[in-house]
Amino acid sequence: MLKRILSVQKYMIARMWRCSKMLFFTTFLSAVVAGLAPTLTVYLSRQFVQSLTHLDFPMSLKYIAAIIGAQLAILIFNRVIDTSTMSVYSRIKVNMWFETFEKTCTLDMAIYDSPDVRTLYQEARGATQSNRCNIVLDSAFSLFSKFLTIFSLIAVLSSVEAY
């Protein structure tokens, strides 16, 4: 089962690369930003607390401004990426639907009438129409993002000195 899931992930990433290299890079960049954003917040919060403990109030205000600015920049970045990728995902969906349709048109009627082929066709059409292709792709990058968050947080938290 895991082998099949990884095979589908690999196929969808390769498909995304063929259809739109820009979509691939923006989705990858979005995953990197989403993976590092919590770490940035933790790091800036740590710096804020340290500045408070040293009674450096002007620096504390700078860290508060940096936290708010970083969150605002991430929000704007995500909106821009979501807007730009929406149309590309629609184009990929249409291309996949036409490709599925073209392949079924070239089948011999005897093959098409077999229950196995008809089931495969229905599954492919359903996956295309319900955006499961996009979900599969997004889940692959989301998994990458979560691993990036875990490892970057471990790196930041391991540098914290106990008082």
CSV table of C-alpha atoms in Angstrom, one decimal:
chain,number,residue,atom,x,y,z
A,1,MET,CA,0.0,0.0,0.0
A,2,LEU,CA,2.8,2.4,0.9
A,3,LYS,CA,4.6,1.6,-2.3
A,4,ARG,CA,1.5,2.5,-4.3
A,5,ILE,CA,1.0,5.8,-2.4
A,6,LEU,CA,4.6,6.7,-3.1
A,7,SER,CA,4.2,5.7,-6.7
A,8,VAL,CA,1.2,8.0,-7.1
A,9,GLN,CA,3.1,10.9,-5.3
A,10,LYS,CA,6.1,10.4,-7.7
A,11,TYR,CA,3.8,10.3,-10.7
A,12,MET,CA,2.0,13.5,-9.7
A,13,ILE,CA,5.2,15.4,-8.9
A,14,ALA,CA,6.6,14.4,-12.3
A,15,ARG,CA,3.3,15.4,-13.9
A,16,MET,CA,3.4,18.7,-12.2
A,17,TRP,CA,6.9,19.3,-13.4
A,18,ARG,CA,5.9,18.5,-17.0
A,19,CYS,CA,2.8,20.7,-16.9
A,20,SER,CA,4.2,23.7,-15.2
A,21,LYS,CA,7.7,24.1,-13.8
A,22,MET,CA,6.7,27.4,-12.3
A,23,LEU,CA,3.9,25.7,-10.3
A,24,PHE,CA,6.4,23.2,-9.1
A,25,PHE,CA,8.7,25.9,-7.8
A,26,THR,CA,6.0,28.0,-6.3
A,27,THR,CA,4.5,25.0,-4.5
A,28,PHE,CA,8.0,24.0,-3.3
A,29,LEU,CA,8.8,27.5,-2.1
A,30,SER,CA,5.4,27.7,-0.4
A,31,ALA,CA,6.2,24.5,1.4
A,32,VAL,CA,9.6,25.8,2.5
A,33,VAL,CA,8.0,29.0,3.8
A,34,ALA,CA,5.3,27.1,5.6
A,35,GLY,CA,7.9,24.8,7.1
A,36,LEU,CA,10.2,27.6,8.3
A,37,ALA,CA,7.5,30.0,9.5
A,38,PRO,CA,6.9,28.4,12.9
A,39,THR,CA,10.7,28.2,13.5
A,40,LEU,CA,11.1,31.9,12.7
A,41,THR,CA,8.2,32.7,15.1
A,42,VAL,CA,9.8,30.6,17.9
A,43,TYR,CA,13.2,32.2,17.3
A,44,LEU,CA,11.9,35.8,17.4
A,45,SER,CA,9.8,35.0,20.4
A,46,ARG,CA,12.8,33.6,22.2
A,47,GLN,CA,14.7,36.8,21.3
A,48,PHE,CA,11.8,38.9,22.6
A,49,VAL,CA,11.8,37.0,25.9
A,50,GLN,CA,15.5,37.4,26.3
A,51,SER,CA,15.3,41.1,25.6
A,52,LEU,CA,12.6,41.4,28.3
A,53,THR,CA,14.6,39.5,30.8
A,54,HIS,CA,17.5,42.0,30.2
A,55,LEU,CA,15.0,44.9,30.5
A,56,ASP,CA,15.8,46.1,27.0
A,57,PHE,CA,12.4,47.5,26.2
A,58,PRO,CA,13.3,49.2,22.9
A,59,MET,CA,14.7,45.9,21.6
A,60,SER,CA,11.6,44.1,22.8
A,61,LEU,CA,9.4,46.4,20.7
A,62,LYS,CA,11.6,45.7,17.7
A,63,TYR,CA,11.1,41.9,18.2
A,64,ILE,CA,7.3,42.4,18.5
A,65,ALA,CA,7.4,44.4,15.3
A,66,ALA,CA,9.5,41.7,13.6
A,67,ILE,CA,7.1,39.0,14.7
A,68,ILE,CA,4.1,40.9,13.4
A,69,GLY,CA,5.9,41.8,10.2
A,70,ALA,CA,7.0,38.3,9.5
A,71,GLN,CA,3.4,37.0,10.1
A,72,LEU,CA,2.0,39.7,7.8
A,73,ALA,CA,4.7,38.9,5.1
A,74,ILE,CA,3.9,35.2,5.3
A,75,LEU,CA,0.1,35.9,5.0
A,76,ILE,CA,0.6,38.1,1.9
A,77,PHE,CA,3.0,35.5,0.4
A,78,ASN,CA,0.5,32.7,0.9
A,79,ARG,CA,-2.3,34.8,-0.7
A,80,VAL,CA,-0.2,35.6,-3.8
A,81,ILE,CA,0.9,31.9,-4.2
A,82,ASP,CA,-2.7,30.6,-3.7
A,83,THR,CA,-4.0,33.0,-6.3
A,84,SER,CA,-1.3,32.3,-8.9
A,85,THR,CA,-1.5,28.5,-8.5
A,86,MET,CA,-5.3,28.3,-8.7
A,87,SER,CA,-5.4,28.8,-12.5
A,88,VAL,CA,-2.5,26.4,-13.1
A,89,TYR,CA,-4.2,23.7,-11.1
A,90,SER,CA,-7.3,24.2,-13.2
A,91,ARG,CA,-5.3,23.9,-16.4
A,92,ILE,CA,-3.7,20.6,-15.1
A,93,LYS,CA,-7.2,19.3,-14.2
A,94,VAL,CA,-8.5,20.0,-17.7
A,95,ASN,CA,-5.4,18.5,-19.4
A,96,MET,CA,-5.7,15.3,-17.3
A,97,TRP,CA,-9.4,15.0,-18.1
A,98,PHE,CA,-8.7,15.4,-21.9
A,99,GLU,CA,-5.8,12.9,-21.7
A,100,THR,CA,-8.1,10.4,-20.0
A,101,PHE,CA,-10.8,11.0,-22.5
A,102,GLU,CA,-8.4,10.6,-25.5
A,103,LYS,CA,-7.0,7.3,-24.1
A,104,THR,CA,-10.5,5.9,-23.8
A,105,CYS,CA,-11.4,7.0,-27.3
A,106,THR,CA,-8.5,5.0,-28.7
A,107,LEU,CA,-9.5,1.8,-26.9
A,108,ASP,CA,-11.1,-1.0,-28.8
A,109,MET,CA,-14.8,-1.3,-27.8
A,110,ALA,CA,-14.4,-4.8,-26.5
A,111,ILE,CA,-11.7,-3.7,-24.1
A,112,TYR,CA,-13.6,-0.6,-23.0
A,113,ASP,CA,-16.7,-2.7,-22.2
A,114,SER,CA,-14.7,-4.9,-19.8
A,115,PRO,CA,-15.6,-4.2,-16.2
A,116,ASP,CA,-12.0,-3.6,-15.1
A,117,VAL,CA,-11.3,-1.0,-17.7
A,118,ARG,CA,-14.6,0.7,-17.1
A,119,THR,CA,-13.8,0.8,-13.4
A,120,LEU,CA,-10.4,2.3,-14.0
A,121,TYR,CA,-11.9,4.9,-16.3
A,122,GLN,CA,-14.5,5.9,-13.7
A,123,GLU,CA,-11.8,6.2,-11.0
A,124,ALA,CA,-9.6,8.3,-13.3
A,125,ARG,CA,-12.5,10.6,-14.2
A,126,GLY,CA,-13.6,10.9,-10.6
A,127,ALA,CA,-10.1,11.7,-9.4
A,128,THR,CA,-9.8,14.4,-12.1
A,129,GLN,CA,-13.2,16.0,-11.4
A,130,SER,CA,-12.9,15.9,-7.6
A,131,ASN,CA,-9.4,17.6,-7.5
A,132,ARG,CA,-7.9,14.5,-5.9
A,133,CYS,CA,-4.8,15.0,-8.1
A,134,ASN,CA,-4.2,18.4,-6.5
A,135,ILE,CA,-4.8,17.0,-3.0
A,136,VAL,CA,-2.2,14.2,-3.7
A,137,LEU,CA,0.3,16.8,-4.8
A,138,ASP,CA,-0.4,19.2,-2.0
A,139,SER,CA,0.0,16.4,0.6
A,140,ALA,CA,3.4,15.5,-0.7
A,141,PHE,CA,4.6,19.1,-0.3
A,142,SER,CA,2.8,19.4,3.0
A,143,LEU,CA,4.7,16.3,4.3
A,144,PHE,CA,7.9,17.9,3.2
A,145,SER,CA,6.9,21.1,5.0
A,146,LYS,CA,6.2,19.3,8.3
A,147,PHE,CA,9.5,17.6,8.2
A,148,LEU,CA,11.2,20.9,7.6
A,149,THR,CA,9.4,22.4,10.6
A,150,ILE,CA,10.4,19.5,12.9
A,151,PHE,CA,14.1,19.6,12.0
A,152,SER,CA,14.4,23.4,12.0
A,153,LEU,CA,12.6,23.6,15.4
A,154,ILE,CA,14.9,20.9,16.8
A,155,ALA,CA,17.9,23.0,15.6
A,156,VAL,CA,16.6,26.2,17.2
A,157,LEU,CA,15.5,24.6,20.4
A,158,SER,CA,18.7,22.7,20.8
A,159,SER,CA,20.6,26.0,20.8
A,160,VAL,CA,18.6,27.3,23.8
A,161,GLU,CA,20.7,27.5,27.0
A,162,ALA,CA,19.2,26.4,30.3
A,163,TYR,CA,19.4,29.1,32.9
